[in-house]
Short mmCIF file of N, CA and C in Angstrom, two decimals:
data_model
loop_
_atom_site.label_atom_id
_atom_site.label_comp_id
_atom_site.label_asym_id
_atom_site.label_seq_id
_atom_site.Cartn_x
_atom_site.Cartn_y
_atom_site.Cartn_z
N MET A 710 -94.71 30.97 153.08
CA MET A 710 -93.99 29.84 153.62
C MET A 710 -93.77 28.82 152.50
N ILE A 711 -92.59 28.25 152.49
CA ILE A 711 -92.30 27.16 151.56
C ILE A 711 -91.80 25.95 152.36
N ILE A 712 -92.06 24.78 151.82
CA ILE A 712 -91.54 23.55 152.42
C ILE A 712 -90.54 22.99 151.43
N ARG A 713 -89.35 22.69 151.93
CA ARG A 713 -88.28 22.21 151.07
C ARG A 713 -87.39 21.25 151.85
N ARG A 714 -86.57 20.52 151.09
CA ARG A 714 -85.59 19.65 151.74
C ARG A 714 -84.54 20.52 152.42
N SER A 715 -84.11 20.08 153.57
CA SER A 715 -83.10 20.86 154.30
C SER A 715 -81.72 20.58 153.75
N GLY A 716 -80.83 21.53 154.00
CA GLY A 716 -79.44 21.39 153.61
C GLY A 716 -78.54 21.67 154.80
N GLU A 717 -77.25 21.53 154.60
CA GLU A 717 -76.27 21.75 155.67
C GLU A 717 -76.40 23.15 156.28
N ALA A 718 -76.71 24.13 155.45
CA ALA A 718 -76.82 25.52 155.92
C ALA A 718 -78.02 25.74 156.84
N ASP A 719 -78.94 24.78 156.90
CA ASP A 719 -80.14 24.90 157.73
C ASP A 719 -79.94 24.39 159.15
N SER A 720 -78.79 23.85 159.46
CA SER A 720 -78.56 23.19 160.75
C SER A 720 -78.90 24.07 161.95
N ASP A 721 -78.40 25.29 161.98
CA ASP A 721 -78.67 26.17 163.13
C ASP A 721 -80.16 26.51 163.24
N GLY A 722 -80.80 26.77 162.10
CA GLY A 722 -82.23 27.09 162.10
C GLY A 722 -83.07 25.91 162.56
N ILE A 723 -82.69 24.71 162.17
CA ILE A 723 -83.40 23.50 162.60
C ILE A 723 -83.27 23.35 164.12
N CYS A 724 -82.07 23.53 164.62
CA CYS A 724 -81.85 23.42 166.07
C CYS A 724 -82.63 24.49 166.83
N ASP A 725 -82.63 25.72 166.33
CA ASP A 725 -83.39 26.79 166.97
C ASP A 725 -84.89 26.49 167.00
N ALA A 726 -85.40 25.92 165.90
CA ALA A 726 -86.82 25.59 165.83
C ALA A 726 -87.18 24.53 166.87
N HIS A 727 -86.35 23.50 167.00
CA HIS A 727 -86.61 22.45 168.00
C HIS A 727 -86.50 23.01 169.42
N GLN A 728 -85.53 23.86 169.65
CA GLN A 728 -85.37 24.47 170.98
C GLN A 728 -86.61 25.30 171.32
N SER A 729 -87.10 26.08 170.37
CA SER A 729 -88.29 26.89 170.58
C SER A 729 -89.51 26.03 170.85
N ALA A 730 -89.67 24.96 170.07
CA ALA A 730 -90.86 24.11 170.18
C ALA A 730 -90.91 23.33 171.48
N PHE A 731 -89.76 22.84 171.94
CA PHE A 731 -89.75 21.93 173.08
C PHE A 731 -89.28 22.56 174.40
N GLY A 732 -88.88 23.84 174.37
CA GLY A 732 -88.49 24.52 175.60
C GLY A 732 -87.04 24.29 175.97
N SER A 733 -86.61 24.94 177.03
CA SER A 733 -85.18 24.98 177.37
C SER A 733 -84.62 23.63 177.83
N VAL A 734 -85.37 22.84 178.57
CA VAL A 734 -84.84 21.57 179.07
C VAL A 734 -85.00 20.46 178.03
N GLN A 735 -86.23 20.14 177.67
CA GLN A 735 -86.46 19.07 176.70
C GLN A 735 -85.93 19.47 175.31
N GLY A 736 -85.97 20.76 175.02
CA GLY A 736 -85.50 21.24 173.73
C GLY A 736 -84.05 20.87 173.46
N GLN A 737 -83.19 21.01 174.45
CA GLN A 737 -81.77 20.68 174.25
C GLN A 737 -81.59 19.19 174.01
N GLU A 738 -82.37 18.37 174.70
CA GLU A 738 -82.31 16.92 174.48
C GLU A 738 -82.72 16.59 173.03
N ILE A 739 -83.78 17.23 172.55
CA ILE A 739 -84.24 17.00 171.18
C ILE A 739 -83.23 17.53 170.18
N VAL A 740 -82.65 18.69 170.44
CA VAL A 740 -81.61 19.25 169.55
C VAL A 740 -80.44 18.27 169.43
N ASP A 741 -79.99 17.73 170.55
CA ASP A 741 -78.88 16.77 170.52
C ASP A 741 -79.27 15.52 169.73
N LEU A 742 -80.52 15.07 169.91
CA LEU A 742 -81.00 13.90 169.17
C LEU A 742 -81.05 14.19 167.67
N VAL A 743 -81.57 15.33 167.29
CA VAL A 743 -81.67 15.69 165.86
C VAL A 743 -80.29 15.75 165.23
N LYS A 744 -79.35 16.38 165.91
CA LYS A 744 -77.98 16.45 165.38
C LYS A 744 -77.41 15.04 165.16
N ALA A 745 -77.63 14.16 166.13
CA ALA A 745 -77.13 12.78 166.01
C ALA A 745 -77.84 12.05 164.87
N MET A 746 -79.15 12.23 164.76
CA MET A 746 -79.90 11.53 163.73
C MET A 746 -79.50 11.97 162.32
N LEU A 747 -79.27 13.26 162.15
CA LEU A 747 -78.90 13.77 160.83
C LEU A 747 -77.53 13.25 160.37
N LYS A 748 -76.69 12.87 161.33
CA LYS A 748 -75.35 12.36 161.00
C LYS A 748 -75.26 10.83 161.05
N ASP A 749 -76.34 10.17 161.43
CA ASP A 749 -76.35 8.73 161.66
C ASP A 749 -76.49 7.96 160.34
N PRO A 750 -75.44 7.26 159.90
CA PRO A 750 -75.55 6.53 158.64
C PRO A 750 -76.59 5.40 158.67
N SER A 751 -76.93 4.91 159.87
CA SER A 751 -77.94 3.84 159.95
C SER A 751 -79.35 4.38 159.67
N GLY A 752 -79.50 5.71 159.60
CA GLY A 752 -80.79 6.32 159.31
C GLY A 752 -81.00 6.63 157.84
N ALA A 753 -80.00 6.36 157.02
CA ALA A 753 -80.09 6.67 155.59
C ALA A 753 -80.74 5.53 154.85
N PRO A 754 -81.54 5.84 153.85
CA PRO A 754 -81.85 7.19 153.36
C PRO A 754 -82.84 7.89 154.28
N MET A 755 -82.69 9.19 154.37
CA MET A 755 -83.58 9.98 155.21
C MET A 755 -84.14 11.15 154.42
N LEU A 756 -85.22 11.69 154.92
CA LEU A 756 -85.85 12.87 154.33
C LEU A 756 -85.99 13.88 155.44
N SER A 757 -85.35 15.03 155.27
CA SER A 757 -85.40 16.12 156.24
C SER A 757 -86.01 17.33 155.53
N LEU A 758 -87.17 17.77 156.03
CA LEU A 758 -87.88 18.90 155.43
C LEU A 758 -87.98 20.05 156.41
N VAL A 759 -87.89 21.26 155.89
CA VAL A 759 -88.11 22.46 156.70
C VAL A 759 -89.21 23.30 156.08
N ALA A 760 -89.93 23.99 156.94
CA ALA A 760 -90.87 25.03 156.53
C ALA A 760 -90.15 26.34 156.80
N SER A 761 -90.00 27.15 155.77
CA SER A 761 -89.26 28.40 155.95
C SER A 761 -90.01 29.58 155.36
N SER A 762 -89.66 30.74 155.86
CA SER A 762 -90.21 32.01 155.37
C SER A 762 -89.12 33.05 155.51
N ASP A 763 -89.48 34.29 155.28
CA ASP A 763 -88.49 35.35 155.45
C ASP A 763 -88.07 35.50 156.92
N GLN A 764 -88.81 34.85 157.82
CA GLN A 764 -88.47 34.85 159.25
C GLN A 764 -87.50 33.71 159.61
N GLY A 765 -87.14 32.89 158.64
CA GLY A 765 -86.23 31.77 158.90
C GLY A 765 -86.97 30.46 158.91
N ILE A 766 -86.41 29.47 159.59
CA ILE A 766 -87.02 28.15 159.66
C ILE A 766 -88.10 28.14 160.73
N LEU A 767 -89.31 27.80 160.30
CA LEU A 767 -90.47 27.79 161.20
C LEU A 767 -90.74 26.41 161.78
N GLY A 768 -90.34 25.37 161.03
CA GLY A 768 -90.60 24.00 161.48
C GLY A 768 -89.71 23.01 160.76
N HIS A 769 -89.69 21.79 161.28
CA HIS A 769 -88.82 20.74 160.74
C HIS A 769 -89.44 19.38 160.99
N VAL A 770 -89.26 18.47 160.04
CA VAL A 770 -89.65 17.08 160.23
C VAL A 770 -88.55 16.20 159.64
N LEU A 771 -88.32 15.07 160.31
CA LEU A 771 -87.30 14.14 159.87
C LEU A 771 -87.90 12.74 159.73
N PHE A 772 -87.62 12.10 158.59
CA PHE A 772 -88.01 10.73 158.33
C PHE A 772 -86.73 9.94 158.11
N THR A 773 -86.47 8.93 158.95
CA THR A 773 -85.27 8.12 158.81
C THR A 773 -85.63 6.67 158.52
N LYS A 774 -84.66 5.94 158.03
CA LYS A 774 -84.87 4.54 157.64
C LYS A 774 -85.29 3.70 158.84
N ALA A 775 -86.23 2.81 158.58
CA ALA A 775 -86.64 1.81 159.57
C ALA A 775 -86.69 0.47 158.84
N SER A 776 -86.55 -0.60 159.59
CA SER A 776 -86.65 -1.94 159.01
C SER A 776 -87.50 -2.80 159.94
N ILE A 777 -87.96 -3.92 159.42
CA ILE A 777 -88.82 -4.80 160.20
C ILE A 777 -88.18 -6.18 160.23
N SER A 778 -87.83 -6.64 161.42
CA SER A 778 -87.27 -7.99 161.55
C SER A 778 -88.41 -8.95 161.85
N GLY A 779 -88.30 -10.15 161.31
CA GLY A 779 -89.32 -11.15 161.55
C GLY A 779 -90.35 -11.24 160.44
N THR A 780 -90.17 -10.50 159.36
CA THR A 780 -91.09 -10.60 158.23
C THR A 780 -90.34 -11.10 157.00
N ASP A 781 -91.05 -11.79 156.15
CA ASP A 781 -90.44 -12.30 154.92
C ASP A 781 -90.48 -11.26 153.80
N GLN A 782 -91.28 -10.23 154.00
CA GLN A 782 -91.44 -9.22 152.96
C GLN A 782 -90.27 -8.24 152.94
N SER A 783 -89.97 -7.74 151.77
CA SER A 783 -89.00 -6.67 151.62
C SER A 783 -89.79 -5.36 151.60
N ILE A 784 -89.64 -4.57 152.64
CA ILE A 784 -90.44 -3.36 152.79
C ILE A 784 -89.54 -2.17 153.05
N SER A 785 -89.75 -1.12 152.30
CA SER A 785 -89.08 0.15 152.55
C SER A 785 -89.92 0.90 153.57
N ALA A 786 -89.33 1.23 154.71
CA ALA A 786 -90.07 1.89 155.79
C ALA A 786 -89.26 3.06 156.34
N ARG A 787 -89.97 3.99 156.97
CA ARG A 787 -89.33 5.14 157.59
C ARG A 787 -89.96 5.38 158.97
N LEU A 788 -89.21 6.08 159.81
CA LEU A 788 -89.68 6.55 161.12
C LEU A 788 -89.81 8.06 161.05
N LEU A 789 -90.97 8.57 161.43
CA LEU A 789 -91.18 10.01 161.50
C LEU A 789 -90.81 10.44 162.92
N ALA A 790 -89.70 11.17 163.04
CA ALA A 790 -89.28 11.67 164.36
C ALA A 790 -88.00 12.47 164.18
N PRO A 791 -87.96 13.62 164.75
CA PRO A 791 -89.04 14.37 165.38
C PRO A 791 -89.70 15.34 164.41
N LEU A 792 -90.78 15.94 164.89
CA LEU A 792 -91.50 17.00 164.18
C LEU A 792 -91.56 18.18 165.12
N CYS A 793 -91.31 19.38 164.60
CA CYS A 793 -91.43 20.56 165.44
C CYS A 793 -91.91 21.76 164.63
N VAL A 794 -92.53 22.69 165.35
CA VAL A 794 -92.87 24.01 164.82
C VAL A 794 -92.53 25.01 165.92
N ARG A 795 -91.85 26.08 165.54
CA ARG A 795 -91.50 27.11 166.54
C ARG A 795 -92.74 27.49 167.34
N ARG A 796 -92.57 27.69 168.61
CA ARG A 796 -93.69 27.95 169.52
C ARG A 796 -94.62 29.06 169.02
N GLU A 797 -94.06 30.14 168.53
CA GLU A 797 -94.88 31.28 168.11
C GLU A 797 -95.62 31.05 166.79
N HIS A 798 -95.34 29.94 166.12
CA HIS A 798 -96.01 29.62 164.85
C HIS A 798 -96.87 28.36 164.93
N GLN A 799 -97.03 27.82 166.13
CA GLN A 799 -97.83 26.59 166.28
C GLN A 799 -99.31 26.88 166.06
N ARG A 800 -100.03 25.85 165.68
CA ARG A 800 -101.46 25.89 165.42
C ARG A 800 -101.81 26.73 164.19
N ALA A 801 -100.87 26.79 163.25
CA ALA A 801 -101.09 27.52 161.99
C ALA A 801 -101.04 26.57 160.80
N GLY A 802 -100.99 25.26 161.04
CA GLY A 802 -100.99 24.28 159.96
C GLY A 802 -99.61 23.94 159.42
N ILE A 803 -98.56 24.46 160.02
CA ILE A 803 -97.20 24.22 159.54
C ILE A 803 -96.79 22.76 159.75
N GLY A 804 -97.04 22.23 160.93
CA GLY A 804 -96.70 20.83 161.21
C GLY A 804 -97.44 19.90 160.28
N SER A 805 -98.73 20.14 160.07
CA SER A 805 -99.52 19.32 159.15
C SER A 805 -98.97 19.39 157.74
N ALA A 806 -98.59 20.57 157.30
CA ALA A 806 -98.04 20.72 155.95
C ALA A 806 -96.73 19.95 155.81
N LEU A 807 -95.89 19.99 156.84
CA LEU A 807 -94.63 19.24 156.80
C LEU A 807 -94.88 17.74 156.72
N VAL A 808 -95.79 17.23 157.53
CA VAL A 808 -96.08 15.79 157.53
C VAL A 808 -96.66 15.37 156.19
N ARG A 809 -97.64 16.12 155.69
CA ARG A 809 -98.27 15.77 154.41
C ARG A 809 -97.25 15.77 153.27
N GLN A 810 -96.41 16.79 153.22
CA GLN A 810 -95.40 16.86 152.16
C GLN A 810 -94.43 15.68 152.27
N GLY A 811 -94.01 15.37 153.47
CA GLY A 811 -93.10 14.24 153.67
C GLY A 811 -93.72 12.93 153.23
N LEU A 812 -94.97 12.70 153.61
CA LEU A 812 -95.65 11.46 153.22
C LEU A 812 -95.81 11.37 151.70
N ARG A 813 -96.12 12.50 151.06
CA ARG A 813 -96.23 12.51 149.59
C ARG A 813 -94.91 12.16 148.93
N GLU A 814 -93.82 12.78 149.39
CA GLU A 814 -92.51 12.52 148.79
C GLU A 814 -92.08 11.07 149.02
N LEU A 815 -92.33 10.55 150.21
CA LEU A 815 -91.95 9.17 150.50
C LEU A 815 -92.76 8.19 149.65
N ALA A 816 -94.04 8.46 149.45
CA ALA A 816 -94.87 7.59 148.62
C ALA A 816 -94.35 7.57 147.18
N VAL A 817 -93.98 8.73 146.67
CA VAL A 817 -93.43 8.82 145.30
C VAL A 817 -92.12 8.04 145.21
N ASP A 818 -91.36 8.06 146.29
CA ASP A 818 -90.07 7.34 146.31
C ASP A 818 -90.23 5.83 146.53
N GLY A 819 -91.46 5.36 146.70
CA GLY A 819 -91.70 3.93 146.84
C GLY A 819 -91.63 3.40 148.26
N VAL A 820 -91.64 4.28 149.26
CA VAL A 820 -91.63 3.84 150.65
C VAL A 820 -93.00 3.21 150.96
N GLY A 821 -92.99 2.03 151.56
CA GLY A 821 -94.22 1.29 151.81
C GLY A 821 -94.98 1.72 153.04
N MET A 822 -94.26 2.10 154.11
CA MET A 822 -94.93 2.49 155.35
C MET A 822 -94.05 3.40 156.19
N VAL A 823 -94.73 4.18 157.04
CA VAL A 823 -94.05 5.12 157.94
C VAL A 823 -94.57 4.86 159.35
N PHE A 824 -93.66 4.83 160.31
CA PHE A 824 -94.00 4.64 161.72
C PHE A 824 -93.82 5.95 162.49
N VAL A 825 -94.58 6.10 163.56
CA VAL A 825 -94.43 7.26 164.45
C VAL A 825 -94.86 6.85 165.85
N LEU A 826 -94.23 7.46 166.84
CA LEU A 826 -94.67 7.36 168.23
C LEU A 826 -95.16 8.75 168.57
N GLY A 827 -96.48 8.93 168.56
CA GLY A 827 -97.02 10.28 168.75
C GLY A 827 -98.49 10.26 169.10
N ASP A 828 -99.05 11.43 169.21
CA ASP A 828 -100.45 11.63 169.59
C ASP A 828 -101.39 11.03 168.55
N PRO A 829 -102.16 10.00 168.92
CA PRO A 829 -103.06 9.37 167.96
C PRO A 829 -104.08 10.34 167.34
N ALA A 830 -104.57 11.30 168.11
CA ALA A 830 -105.53 12.26 167.56
C ALA A 830 -104.88 13.12 166.47
N TYR A 831 -103.63 13.49 166.66
CA TYR A 831 -102.93 14.31 165.67
C TYR A 831 -102.55 13.48 164.45
N TYR A 832 -101.83 12.41 164.66
CA TYR A 832 -101.31 11.64 163.53
C TYR A 832 -102.38 10.81 162.83
N GLY A 833 -103.48 10.54 163.51
CA GLY A 833 -104.59 9.85 162.87
C GLY A 833 -105.15 10.63 161.69
N ARG A 834 -105.02 11.95 161.72
CA ARG A 834 -105.51 12.79 160.62
C ARG A 834 -104.76 12.53 159.31
N PHE A 835 -103.58 11.94 159.40
CA PHE A 835 -102.77 11.70 158.22
C PHE A 835 -102.83 10.24 157.76
N GLY A 836 -103.68 9.44 158.40
CA GLY A 836 -103.80 8.04 158.02
C GLY A 836 -103.04 7.06 158.88
N PHE A 837 -102.44 7.52 159.98
CA PHE A 837 -101.74 6.61 160.89
C PHE A 837 -102.75 5.83 161.73
N THR A 838 -102.48 4.55 161.92
CA THR A 838 -103.33 3.68 162.74
C THR A 838 -102.43 2.91 163.71
N PRO A 839 -103.00 2.33 164.78
CA PRO A 839 -102.17 1.61 165.76
C PRO A 839 -101.37 0.48 165.10
N ALA A 840 -100.07 0.52 165.27
CA ALA A 840 -99.17 -0.47 164.64
C ALA A 840 -99.24 -1.83 165.33
N LEU A 841 -99.47 -1.83 166.63
CA LEU A 841 -99.52 -3.10 167.36
C LEU A 841 -100.68 -3.96 166.86
N ALA A 842 -101.75 -3.35 166.40
CA ALA A 842 -102.88 -4.09 165.87
C ALA A 842 -102.50 -4.86 164.60
N HIS A 843 -101.45 -4.44 163.94
CA HIS A 843 -100.95 -5.11 162.74
C HIS A 843 -99.80 -6.07 163.06
N GLY A 844 -99.44 -6.19 164.34
CA GLY A 844 -98.33 -7.06 164.72
C GLY A 844 -96.98 -6.42 164.49
N LEU A 845 -96.95 -5.10 164.44
CA LEU A 845 -95.70 -4.36 164.24
C LEU A 845 -95.28 -3.77 165.58
N VAL A 846 -94.24 -4.33 166.15
CA VAL A 846 -93.80 -4.05 167.51
C VAL A 846 -92.72 -2.97 167.50
N PRO A 847 -92.77 -2.02 168.44
CA PRO A 847 -91.75 -0.97 168.50
C PRO A 847 -90.40 -1.53 168.96
N PRO A 848 -89.35 -0.74 168.81
CA PRO A 848 -88.01 -1.20 169.21
C PRO A 848 -87.91 -1.60 170.68
N HIS A 849 -88.72 -0.96 171.53
CA HIS A 849 -88.74 -1.27 172.97
C HIS A 849 -90.18 -1.39 173.42
N GLU A 850 -90.39 -2.14 174.49
CA GLU A 850 -91.73 -2.29 175.05
C GLU A 850 -92.24 -0.93 175.52
N LEU A 851 -93.51 -0.65 175.20
CA LEU A 851 -94.14 0.60 175.60
C LEU A 851 -95.16 0.33 176.70
N THR A 852 -95.27 1.26 177.64
CA THR A 852 -96.28 1.15 178.69
C THR A 852 -97.52 1.91 178.24
N GLU A 853 -98.64 1.62 178.91
CA GLU A 853 -99.86 2.39 178.64
C GLU A 853 -99.62 3.81 179.13
N PRO A 854 -100.11 4.83 178.48
CA PRO A 854 -100.98 4.83 177.31
C PRO A 854 -100.20 4.90 175.98
N TYR A 855 -98.91 4.70 176.03
CA TYR A 855 -98.07 4.89 174.85
C TYR A 855 -98.19 3.79 173.81
N ARG A 856 -98.80 2.67 174.19
CA ARG A 856 -98.96 1.58 173.23
C ARG A 856 -99.83 2.03 172.05
N GLU A 857 -100.86 2.82 172.31
CA GLU A 857 -101.73 3.33 171.24
C GLU A 857 -101.04 4.42 170.43
N ALA A 858 -99.98 5.00 170.98
CA ALA A 858 -99.25 6.06 170.29
C ALA A 858 -98.27 5.52 169.25
N TRP A 859 -98.01 4.21 169.29
CA TRP A 859 -97.12 3.58 168.30
C TRP A 859 -97.98 3.27 167.08
N MET A 860 -97.74 4.01 165.97
CA MET A 860 -98.63 3.94 164.82
C MET A 860 -97.87 3.74 163.51
N VAL A 861 -98.63 3.33 162.51
CA VAL A 861 -98.08 3.09 161.18
C VAL A 861 -99.03 3.71 160.14
N ASN A 862 -98.44 4.17 159.05
CA ASN A 862 -99.20 4.68 157.91
C ASN A 862 -98.76 3.89 156.68
N GLU A 863 -99.68 3.17 156.08
CA GLU A 863 -99.39 2.36 154.90
C GLU A 863 -99.43 3.26 153.67
N LEU A 864 -98.27 3.57 153.10
CA LEU A 864 -98.20 4.44 151.92
C LEU A 864 -98.43 3.67 150.64
N THR A 865 -98.05 2.40 150.62
CA THR A 865 -98.27 1.54 149.46
C THR A 865 -99.35 0.53 149.83
N PRO A 866 -100.52 0.62 149.20
CA PRO A 866 -101.62 -0.29 149.56
C PRO A 866 -101.17 -1.76 149.49
N GLY A 867 -101.57 -2.50 150.54
CA GLY A 867 -101.27 -3.92 150.61
C GLY A 867 -100.00 -4.27 151.36
N LYS A 868 -99.16 -3.28 151.67
CA LYS A 868 -97.90 -3.58 152.35
C LYS A 868 -98.10 -4.11 153.77
N LEU A 869 -99.20 -3.76 154.42
CA LEU A 869 -99.44 -4.23 155.79
C LEU A 869 -99.94 -5.67 155.83
N ILE A 870 -100.44 -6.17 154.72
CA ILE A 870 -100.98 -7.53 154.69
C ILE A 870 -99.86 -8.54 154.96
N GLY A 871 -100.02 -9.30 156.02
CA GLY A 871 -99.05 -10.33 156.36
C GLY A 871 -97.73 -9.80 156.91
N CYS A 872 -97.65 -8.51 157.10
CA CYS A 872 -96.41 -7.92 157.62
C CYS A 872 -96.49 -7.83 159.15
N HIS A 873 -95.50 -8.37 159.82
CA HIS A 873 -95.44 -8.29 161.28
C HIS A 873 -93.98 -8.47 161.70
N GLY A 874 -93.67 -8.01 162.89
CA GLY A 874 -92.32 -8.14 163.41
C GLY A 874 -91.93 -6.92 164.21
N ARG A 875 -90.68 -6.92 164.64
CA ARG A 875 -90.15 -5.80 165.43
C ARG A 875 -89.53 -4.77 164.50
N VAL A 876 -89.90 -3.52 164.73
CA VAL A 876 -89.37 -2.42 163.93
C VAL A 876 -88.02 -1.99 164.50
N ARG A 877 -87.07 -1.86 163.62
CA ARG A 877 -85.72 -1.40 163.98
C ARG A 877 -85.56 0.02 163.45
N CYS A 878 -85.02 0.87 164.29
CA CYS A 878 -84.82 2.28 163.95
C CYS A 878 -83.34 2.60 163.91
N PRO A 879 -82.98 3.80 163.45
CA PRO A 879 -81.57 4.18 163.44
C PRO A 879 -80.95 4.09 164.84
N ASP A 880 -79.67 3.83 164.87
CA ASP A 880 -78.95 3.68 166.14
C ASP A 880 -79.16 4.89 167.06
N SER A 881 -79.17 6.08 166.48
CA SER A 881 -79.23 7.31 167.28
C SER A 881 -80.53 7.46 168.06
N ILE A 882 -81.61 6.80 167.64
CA ILE A 882 -82.88 6.91 168.35
C ILE A 882 -83.32 5.58 168.95
N SER A 883 -82.47 4.59 168.91
CA SER A 883 -82.82 3.26 169.43
C SER A 883 -82.61 3.12 170.92
N ASP A 884 -81.98 4.09 171.56
CA ASP A 884 -81.76 4.02 173.00
C ASP A 884 -83.09 4.01 173.74
N LEU A 885 -83.18 3.19 174.77
CA LEU A 885 -84.39 3.03 175.56
C LEU A 885 -84.95 4.36 176.06
N GLN A 886 -84.09 5.34 176.35
CA GLN A 886 -84.57 6.61 176.92
C GLN A 886 -85.55 7.33 176.00
N TYR A 887 -85.50 7.09 174.69
CA TYR A 887 -86.39 7.76 173.76
C TYR A 887 -87.73 7.05 173.61
N TRP A 888 -87.87 5.92 174.26
CA TRP A 888 -89.08 5.11 174.14
C TRP A 888 -89.84 4.98 175.45
N GLN A 889 -89.38 5.65 176.49
CA GLN A 889 -90.06 5.63 177.77
C GLN A 889 -90.28 7.05 178.25
N GLU A 890 -91.34 7.25 178.96
CA GLU A 890 -91.67 8.58 179.51
C GLU A 890 -90.89 8.81 180.78
#
């Protein structure tokens, strides 16, 4: 397996991987979201990585531009969403490898922090902590238990100090439907 940046030729494989990971109903919603996010200029710069093998694309992760309103600091930030691994390849470390590689590349590129709305037990392994505790508010109000799922990972030490405000995400994922269960 190799992890690499995705290209235009990977589009069908990325969609197939999300469909496999999320099932027939939710999978199509995620596929439509991924297609929109990859074409959304408000999400640039973005980092799209795939895990591939001779079997094709096994997994995908997307990091898109995020910004923070209400802070005086100039911070380069990204949103991690979505992440998938084909159903038959889950629990083999592929998702973890994608996240770790993405975080490494973003840190090298000077990105200060990454946000995610996800399972705290899973994303906590990569250094994500509750964002609300830092005064970093999601694009939409979250209900319990999702408030703890809104997390941040400080890639550049010290960037969280004094940083607070509402996080803005790309237009394609800013719709309320993606922030409520």
